[in-house]
Amino acid sequence: DIVLTQSPALAVSLGQRATISCRASQSVSISRYNLMHWYQQKPGQQPKLLIYRASNLASGIPARFSGSGSGTDFTLTINPVQADDIATYYCQQSRESPLTFGGGTKLELK
Amino acid sequence: EVKLVESGGGLVQPGRSLKLSCAASGFNFNDYWMGWVRQAPGKGLEWIGEINKDSSTINYTPSLKDKFTISRDNAQNTLYLQMSKLGSEDTAIYYCASETSGGMDYWGQGVMVTVSS
């Protein structure tokens, strides 16, 4: 299985940039496709797709969210962080079955 | 509007079985792979498995392959998760979601399953 590693928590100030990383145990890229996706989950809610295939903004997601990376190293950036962004963020790979999620990064206010 | 609504959860005794349903509307269910994800209390997301459009391909996470069975009824726009030999470790919120090459784009609100005597 492909293991995805995320830092458990990140403290950030409102209005600043937040950078959340996800490292895969093996490449999740096929040709030009980077099969890594990012989700936001707030307490008591279902996850929401933010970024698909590493760098594509999902429908209705604000432009302050962006994603980058390829191979084994991926980043979700929120700039600037707003109060509504306080949540837990998960990466997920769809390069091969079983699909796997990272452990999640809880974004907290500094 | 896309809607995924899970049902069938609740309190179940250890060792028993339970079948969850996920009713889909607002999109062409027949054209989508579908998946199940669960989340134990206070924990992260765990992918359970997926099923393709015509049920000819079903994949599971290895640790759950012998306990859980995914199926679908395209005529009823419904996805199912049959769970057997349930234990306390299966206590979680269970989500259904549509899958594309761009990730899991639509999610249900989830249904709670509690395994306890």
PDB file of C-alpha atoms in Angstrom:
ATOM      1  CA  ASP A   1       0.000   0.000   0.000  1.00  0.00           C
ATOM      2  CA  ILE A   2       1.093   3.589  -0.607  1.00  0.00           C
ATOM      3  CA  VAL A   3       1.585   5.331   2.722  1.00  0.00           C
ATOM      4  CA  LEU A   4       0.931   9.070   2.878  1.00  0.00           C
ATOM      5  CA  THR A   5       2.609  11.048   5.649  1.00  0.00           C
ATOM      6  CA  GLN A   6       1.362  14.406   6.913  1.00  0.00           C
ATOM      7  CA  SER A   7       2.359  16.474   9.924  1.00  0.00           C
ATOM      8  CA  PRO A   8      -0.363  16.181  12.578  1.00  0.00           C
ATOM      9  CA  ALA A   9      -0.847  19.909  13.135  1.00  0.00           C
ATOM     10  CA  LEU A  10       0.108  23.335  11.888  1.00  0.00           C
ATOM     11  CA  ALA A  11      -0.379  26.631  13.730  1.00  0.00           C
ATOM     12  CA  VAL A  12      -0.893  29.726  11.622  1.00  0.00           C
ATOM     13  CA  SER A  13      -2.017  33.313  12.079  1.00  0.00           C
ATOM     14  CA  LEU A  14      -4.997  34.733  10.245  1.00  0.00           C
ATOM     15  CA  GLY A  15      -3.944  36.465   7.047  1.00  0.00           C
ATOM     16  CA  GLN A  16      -0.718  34.490   6.782  1.00  0.00           C
ATOM     17  CA  ARG A  17       0.242  31.643   4.467  1.00  0.00           C
ATOM     18  CA  ALA A  18      -0.256  28.015   5.505  1.00  0.00           C
ATOM     19  CA  THR A  19       1.704  25.268   3.790  1.00  0.00           C
ATOM     20  CA  ILE A  20       0.626  21.681   4.403  1.00  0.00           C
ATOM     21  CA  SER A  21       2.768  18.874   3.087  1.00  0.00           C
ATOM     22  CA  CYS A  22       2.098  15.268   2.139  1.00  0.00           C
ATOM     23  CA  ARG A  23       4.799  12.737   1.322  1.00  0.00           C
ATOM     24  CA  ALA A  24       4.044   9.447  -0.397  1.00  0.00           C
ATOM     25  CA  SER A  25       6.016   6.241   0.150  1.00  0.00           C
ATOM     26  CA  GLN A  26       6.234   5.833  -3.642  1.00  0.00           C
ATOM     27  CA  SER A  27       5.403   7.922  -6.656  1.00  0.00           C
ATOM     28  CA  VAL A  28       1.717   8.664  -7.253  1.00  0.00           C
ATOM     29  CA  SER A  29       2.315  10.160 -10.684  1.00  0.00           C
ATOM     30  CA  ILE A  30       1.507   8.489 -13.993  1.00  0.00           C
ATOM     31  CA  SER A  31       2.801  10.302 -17.055  1.00  0.00           C
ATOM     32  CA  ARG A  32       1.681  13.911 -16.631  1.00  0.00           C
ATOM     33  CA  TYR A  33      -1.003  13.018 -14.083  1.00  0.00           C
ATOM     34  CA  ASN A  34      -0.275  13.504 -10.420  1.00  0.00           C
ATOM     35  CA  LEU A  35      -2.897  11.397  -8.681  1.00  0.00           C
ATOM     36  CA  MET A  36      -2.937  13.245  -5.374  1.00  0.00           C
ATOM     37  CA  HIS A  37      -6.003  15.013  -4.045  1.00  0.00           C
ATOM     38  CA  TRP A  38      -6.704  17.239  -1.039  1.00  0.00           C
ATOM     39  CA  TYR A  39      -9.760  17.399   1.200  1.00  0.00           C
ATOM     40  CA  GLN A  40     -10.940  19.737   3.935  1.00  0.00           C
ATOM     41  CA  GLN A  41     -12.964  18.437   6.844  1.00  0.00           C
ATOM     42  CA  LYS A  42     -14.557  20.589   9.521  1.00  0.00           C
ATOM     43  CA  PRO A  43     -15.862  19.081  12.778  1.00  0.00           C
ATOM     44  CA  GLY A  44     -19.157  17.289  12.315  1.00  0.00           C
ATOM     45  CA  GLN A  45     -19.043  17.576   8.525  1.00  0.00           C
ATOM     46  CA  GLN A  46     -18.151  15.298   5.669  1.00  0.00           C
ATOM     47  CA  PRO A  47     -14.886  15.864   3.813  1.00  0.00           C
ATOM     48  CA  LYS A  48     -14.905  18.280   0.893  1.00  0.00           C
ATOM     49  CA  LEU A  49     -12.715  18.014  -2.183  1.00  0.00           C
ATOM     50  CA  LEU A  50     -10.437  21.050  -2.476  1.00  0.00           C
ATOM     51  CA  ILE A  51      -7.746  20.166  -4.984  1.00  0.00           C
ATOM     52  CA  TYR A  52      -7.685  17.302  -7.459  1.00  0.00           C
ATOM     53  CA  ARG A  53      -4.714  15.851  -9.332  1.00  0.00           C
ATOM     54  CA  ALA A  54      -2.298  17.865  -7.254  1.00  0.00           C
ATOM     55  CA  SER A  55      -2.979  21.352  -8.592  1.00  0.00           C
ATOM     56  CA  ASN A  56      -6.531  21.687  -9.896  1.00  0.00           C
ATOM     57  CA  LEU A  57      -9.035  23.691  -7.877  1.00  0.00           C
ATOM     58  CA  ALA A  58     -12.316  21.867  -7.317  1.00  0.00           C
ATOM     59  CA  SER A  59     -15.564  23.573  -8.181  1.00  0.00           C
ATOM     60  CA  GLY A  60     -16.535  26.403  -5.847  1.00  0.00           C
ATOM     61  CA  ILE A  61     -13.253  26.411  -3.932  1.00  0.00           C
ATOM     62  CA  PRO A  62     -11.734  29.873  -3.324  1.00  0.00           C
ATOM     63  CA  ALA A  63      -8.575  30.801  -5.171  1.00  0.00           C
ATOM     64  CA  ARG A  64      -6.638  31.247  -1.920  1.00  0.00           C
ATOM     65  CA  PHE A  65      -6.284  27.439  -1.979  1.00  0.00           C
ATOM     66  CA  SER A  66      -3.644  26.005  -4.281  1.00  0.00           C
ATOM     67  CA  GLY A  67      -1.776  22.754  -4.690  1.00  0.00           C
ATOM     68  CA  SER A  68       1.542  21.705  -6.129  1.00  0.00           C
ATOM     69  CA  GLY A  69       3.919  18.809  -6.335  1.00  0.00           C
ATOM     70  CA  SER A  70       4.701  15.659  -8.234  1.00  0.00           C
ATOM     71  CA  GLY A  71       6.103  12.205  -7.647  1.00  0.00           C
ATOM     72  CA  THR A  72       6.183  11.748  -3.894  1.00  0.00           C
ATOM     73  CA  ASP A  73       6.040  15.284  -2.500  1.00  0.00           C
ATOM     74  CA  PHE A  74       2.945  17.450  -2.520  1.00  0.00           C
ATOM     75  CA  THR A  75       1.871  20.699  -0.932  1.00  0.00           C
ATOM     76  CA  LEU A  76      -1.412  22.392  -0.169  1.00  0.00           C
ATOM     77  CA  THR A  77      -1.135  26.139   0.293  1.00  0.00           C
ATOM     78  CA  ILE A  78      -3.718  28.470   1.796  1.00  0.00           C
ATOM     79  CA  ASN A  79      -2.925  32.133   1.309  1.00  0.00           C
ATOM     80  CA  PRO A  80      -4.161  34.100   3.091  1.00  0.00           C
ATOM     81  CA  VAL A  81      -5.637  31.953   5.844  1.00  0.00           C
ATOM     82  CA  GLN A  82      -9.118  32.953   6.910  1.00  0.00           C
ATOM     83  CA  ALA A  83     -11.006  31.945  10.043  1.00  0.00           C
ATOM     84  CA  ASP A  84     -13.263  29.675   7.965  1.00  0.00           C
ATOM     85  CA  ASP A  85     -10.217  27.622   6.935  1.00  0.00           C
ATOM     86  CA  ILE A  86      -9.636  26.206  10.399  1.00  0.00           C
ATOM     87  CA  ALA A  87     -10.162  22.517   9.762  1.00  0.00           C
ATOM     88  CA  THR A  88      -8.330  19.256   9.197  1.00  0.00           C
ATOM     89  CA  TYR A  89      -6.794  18.648   5.775  1.00  0.00           C
ATOM     90  CA  TYR A  90      -6.222  15.230   4.230  1.00  0.00           C
ATOM     91  CA  CYS A  91      -4.281  14.159   1.186  1.00  0.00           C
ATOM     92  CA  GLN A  92      -5.350  11.064  -0.756  1.00  0.00           C
ATOM     93  CA  GLN A  93      -3.730   9.108  -3.570  1.00  0.00           C
ATOM     94  CA  SER A  94      -5.576   7.355  -6.362  1.00  0.00           C
ATOM     95  CA  ARG A  95      -2.455   6.047  -8.144  1.00  0.00           C
ATOM     96  CA  GLU A  96      -3.225   2.479  -7.107  1.00  0.00           C
ATOM     97  CA  SER A  97      -5.625   0.423  -5.073  1.00  0.00           C
ATOM     98  CA  PRO A  98      -6.074   0.474  -2.201  1.00  0.00           C
ATOM     99  CA  LEU A  99      -6.594   4.195  -2.279  1.00  0.00           C
ATOM    100  CA  THR A 100      -5.102   5.690   0.845  1.00  0.00           C
ATOM    101  CA  PHE A 101      -5.394   8.871   2.894  1.00  0.00           C
ATOM    102  CA  GLY A 102      -2.809  10.719   4.879  1.00  0.00           C
ATOM    103  CA  GLY A 103      -3.320  10.963   8.606  1.00  0.00           C
ATOM    104  CA  GLY A 104      -4.551  14.541   8.333  1.00  0.00           C
ATOM    105  CA  THR A 105      -3.125  17.912   9.308  1.00  0.00           C
ATOM    106  CA  LYS A 106      -5.120  19.974  11.773  1.00  0.00           C
ATOM    107  CA  LEU A 107      -4.814  23.655  10.994  1.00  0.00           C
ATOM    108  CA  GLU A 108      -4.876  25.690  14.176  1.00  0.00           C
ATOM    109  CA  LEU A 109      -4.713  29.375  14.994  1.00  0.00           C
ATOM    110  CA  LYS A 110      -1.503  30.683  16.458  1.00  0.00           C
TER     111      LYS A 110
ATOM    112  CA  GLU B   1     -28.239  19.183  -6.951  1.00  0.00           C
ATOM    113  CA  VAL B   2     -26.076  16.156  -6.232  1.00  0.00           C
ATOM    114  CA  LYS B   3     -27.168  14.268  -3.132  1.00  0.00           C
ATOM    115  CA  LEU B   4     -25.797  11.166  -1.474  1.00  0.00           C
ATOM    116  CA  VAL B   5     -27.755   9.954   1.529  1.00  0.00           C
ATOM    117  CA  GLU B   6     -26.511   7.090   3.675  1.00  0.00           C
ATOM    118  CA  SER B   7     -28.820   5.010   5.829  1.00  0.00           C
ATOM    119  CA  GLY B   8     -28.913   1.779   7.785  1.00  0.00           C
ATOM    120  CA  GLY B   9     -26.555   2.675  10.590  1.00  0.00           C
ATOM    121  CA  GLY B  10     -27.126   2.321  14.303  1.00  0.00           C
ATOM    122  CA  LEU B  11     -26.169   0.183  17.270  1.00  0.00           C
ATOM    123  CA  VAL B  12     -25.207  -3.413  16.504  1.00  0.00           C
ATOM    124  CA  GLN B  13     -23.847  -6.176  18.713  1.00  0.00           C
ATOM    125  CA  PRO B  14     -20.348  -7.561  18.207  1.00  0.00           C
ATOM    126  CA  GLY B  15     -20.221 -10.404  15.708  1.00  0.00           C
ATOM    127  CA  ARG B  16     -23.405  -9.340  13.938  1.00  0.00           C
ATOM    128  CA  SER B  17     -23.891  -8.003  10.426  1.00  0.00           C
ATOM    129  CA  LEU B  18     -25.241  -4.730   9.081  1.00  0.00           C
ATOM    130  CA  LYS B  19     -25.994  -3.395   5.610  1.00  0.00           C
ATOM    131  CA  LEU B  20     -25.640   0.282   4.757  1.00  0.00           C
ATOM    132  CA  SER B  21     -27.279   1.993   1.804  1.00  0.00           C
ATOM    133  CA  CYS B  22     -26.373   5.148  -0.073  1.00  0.00           C
ATOM    134  CA  ALA B  23     -29.107   6.715  -2.192  1.00  0.00           C
ATOM    135  CA  ALA B  24     -27.837   8.897  -5.016  1.00  0.00           C
ATOM    136  CA  SER B  25     -29.641  11.658  -6.890  1.00  0.00           C
ATOM    137  CA  GLY B  26     -28.867  14.681  -9.020  1.00  0.00           C
ATOM    138  CA  PHE B  27     -26.292  13.010 -11.250  1.00  0.00           C
ATOM    139  CA  ASN B  28     -26.053  10.026 -13.555  1.00  0.00           C
ATOM    140  CA  PHE B  29     -25.202   7.360 -10.983  1.00  0.00           C
ATOM    141  CA  ASN B  30     -24.581   4.762 -13.715  1.00  0.00           C
ATOM    142  CA  ASP B  31     -21.599   6.761 -15.016  1.00  0.00           C
ATOM    143  CA  TYR B  32     -19.636   6.876 -11.768  1.00  0.00           C
ATOM    144  CA  TRP B  33     -17.377   4.676  -9.754  1.00  0.00           C
ATOM    145  CA  MET B  34     -18.514   4.817  -6.141  1.00  0.00           C
ATOM    146  CA  GLY B  35     -16.653   4.283  -2.886  1.00  0.00           C
ATOM    147  CA  TRP B  36     -16.990   3.946   0.868  1.00  0.00           C
ATOM    148  CA  VAL B  37     -14.832   5.695   3.464  1.00  0.00           C
ATOM    149  CA  ARG B  38     -15.061   5.464   7.230  1.00  0.00           C
ATOM    150  CA  GLN B  39     -13.863   7.540  10.150  1.00  0.00           C
ATOM    151  CA  ALA B  40     -13.538   6.190  13.667  1.00  0.00           C
ATOM    152  CA  PRO B  41     -14.278   8.672  16.464  1.00  0.00           C
ATOM    153  CA  GLY B  42     -11.493  11.240  16.668  1.00  0.00           C
ATOM    154  CA  LYS B  43      -9.488   9.515  13.939  1.00  0.00           C
ATOM    155  CA  GLY B  44      -8.650  10.074  10.289  1.00  0.00           C
ATOM    156  CA  LEU B  45     -10.245   8.867   7.094  1.00  0.00           C
ATOM    157  CA  GLU B  46      -9.971   5.228   6.036  1.00  0.00           C
ATOM    158  CA  TRP B  47     -10.824   4.158   2.488  1.00  0.00           C
ATOM    159  CA  ILE B  48     -12.874   0.962   2.540  1.00  0.00           C
ATOM    160  CA  GLY B  49     -13.305   0.184  -1.135  1.00  0.00           C
ATOM    161  CA  GLU B  50     -14.809   1.057  -4.496  1.00  0.00           C
ATOM    162  CA  ILE B  51     -17.002  -0.349  -7.217  1.00  0.00           C
ATOM    163  CA  ASN B  52     -16.996   0.492 -10.898  1.00  0.00           C
ATOM    164  CA  LYS B  53     -19.969   1.468 -13.031  1.00  0.00           C
ATOM    165  CA  ASP B  54     -21.204  -2.025 -13.908  1.00  0.00           C
ATOM    166  CA  SER B  55     -19.988  -3.835 -10.767  1.00  0.00           C
ATOM    167  CA  SER B  56     -17.398  -5.792 -12.747  1.00  0.00           C
ATOM    168  CA  THR B  57     -14.535  -4.376 -10.669  1.00  0.00           C
ATOM    169  CA  ILE B  58     -14.619  -4.081  -6.886  1.00  0.00           C
ATOM    170  CA  ASN B  59     -11.557  -3.169  -4.873  1.00  0.00           C
ATOM    171  CA  TYR B  60     -11.102  -3.222  -1.109  1.00  0.00           C
ATOM    172  CA  THR B  61      -8.519  -2.193   1.380  1.00  0.00           C
ATOM    173  CA  PRO B  62      -6.891  -5.544   2.258  1.00  0.00           C
ATOM    174  CA  SER B  63      -7.699  -5.536   5.969  1.00  0.00           C
ATOM    175  CA  LEU B  64     -11.444  -5.326   5.276  1.00  0.00           C
ATOM    176  CA  LYS B  65     -11.724  -7.525   2.215  1.00  0.00           C
ATOM    177  CA  ASP B  66     -13.053 -10.561   4.086  1.00  0.00           C
ATOM    178  CA  LYS B  67     -15.560  -8.636   6.200  1.00  0.00           C
ATOM    179  CA  PHE B  68     -17.112  -6.057   3.894  1.00  0.00           C
ATOM    180  CA  THR B  69     -18.888  -6.382   0.542  1.00  0.00           C
ATOM    181  CA  ILE B  70     -19.673  -3.473  -1.763  1.00  0.00           C
ATOM    182  CA  SER B  71     -22.462  -3.683  -4.316  1.00  0.00           C
ATOM    183  CA  ARG B  72     -24.724  -1.363  -6.279  1.00  0.00           C
ATOM    184  CA  ASP B  73     -28.112  -1.301  -7.960  1.00  0.00           C
ATOM    185  CA  ASN B  74     -28.008   1.107 -10.885  1.00  0.00           C
ATOM    186  CA  ALA B  75     -31.747   0.811 -11.455  1.00  0.00           C
ATOM    187  CA  GLN B  76     -32.315   2.099  -7.917  1.00  0.00           C
ATOM    188  CA  ASN B  77     -29.371   4.558  -7.923  1.00  0.00           C
ATOM    189  CA  THR B  78     -28.179   2.941  -4.724  1.00  0.00           C
ATOM    190  CA  LEU B  79     -24.827   1.830  -3.371  1.00  0.00           C
ATOM    191  CA  TYR B  80     -24.510  -0.739  -0.610  1.00  0.00           C
ATOM    192  CA  LEU B  81     -22.020  -1.833   2.019  1.00  0.00           C
ATOM    193  CA  GLN B  82     -22.597  -5.218   3.637  1.00  0.00           C
ATOM    194  CA  MET B  83     -20.603  -5.559   6.832  1.00  0.00           C
ATOM    195  CA  SER B  84     -20.162  -8.839   8.697  1.00  0.00           C
ATOM    196  CA  LYS B  85     -18.422 -10.061  11.872  1.00  0.00           C
ATOM    197  CA  LEU B  86     -18.492  -6.554  13.256  1.00  0.00           C
ATOM    198  CA  GLY B  87     -16.217  -5.627  16.134  1.00  0.00           C
ATOM    199  CA  SER B  88     -15.659  -2.543  18.241  1.00  0.00           C
ATOM    200  CA  GLU B  89     -12.955  -1.460  15.789  1.00  0.00           C
ATOM    201  CA  ASP B  90     -15.679  -0.996  13.164  1.00  0.00           C
ATOM    202  CA  THR B  91     -17.384   1.749  15.184  1.00  0.00           C
ATOM    203  CA  ALA B  92     -17.208   4.756  12.884  1.00  0.00           C
ATOM    204  CA  ILE B  93     -19.017   7.185  10.644  1.00  0.00           C
ATOM    205  CA  TYR B  94     -19.407   5.618   7.215  1.00  0.00           C
ATOM    206  CA  TYR B  95     -19.425   7.852   4.143  1.00  0.00           C
ATOM    207  CA  CYS B  96     -20.244   7.054   0.552  1.00  0.00           C
ATOM    208  CA  ALA B  97     -18.675   9.145  -2.184  1.00  0.00           C
ATOM    209  CA  SER B  98     -18.457   9.332  -5.956  1.00  0.00           C
ATOM    210  CA  GLU B  99     -15.030   8.650  -7.407  1.00  0.00           C
ATOM    211  CA  THR B 100     -13.431  10.076 -10.528  1.00  0.00           C
ATOM    212  CA  SER B 101      -9.870  10.455 -11.752  1.00  0.00           C
ATOM    213  CA  GLY B 102     -10.106  13.758  -9.928  1.00  0.00           C
ATOM    214  CA  GLY B 103     -10.660  12.325  -6.489  1.00  0.00           C
ATOM    215  CA  MET B 104     -13.822  11.750  -4.457  1.00  0.00           C
ATOM    216  CA  ASP B 105     -15.875  14.711  -5.522  1.00  0.00           C
ATOM    217  CA  TYR B 106     -19.239  14.244  -3.829  1.00  0.00           C
ATOM    218  CA  TRP B 107     -19.780  12.885  -0.340  1.00  0.00           C
ATOM    219  CA  GLY B 108     -22.772  11.911   1.713  1.00  0.00           C
ATOM    220  CA  GLN B 109     -23.287  13.311   5.176  1.00  0.00           C
ATOM    221  CA  GLY B 110     -22.306   9.989   6.728  1.00  0.00           C
ATOM    222  CA  VAL B 111     -24.025   7.420   8.913  1.00  0.00           C
ATOM    223  CA  MET B 112     -22.889   6.319  12.365  1.00  0.00           C
ATOM    224  CA  VAL B 113     -22.325   2.666  13.146  1.00  0.00           C
ATOM    225  CA  THR B 114     -21.724   1.725  16.780  1.00  0.00           C
ATOM    226  CA  VAL B 115     -20.661  -1.814  17.624  1.00  0.00           C
ATOM    227  CA  SER B 116     -21.329  -2.559  21.259  1.00  0.00           C
ATOM    228  CA  SER B 117     -23.048  -5.092  23.472  1.00  0.00           C
TER     229      SER B 117
END
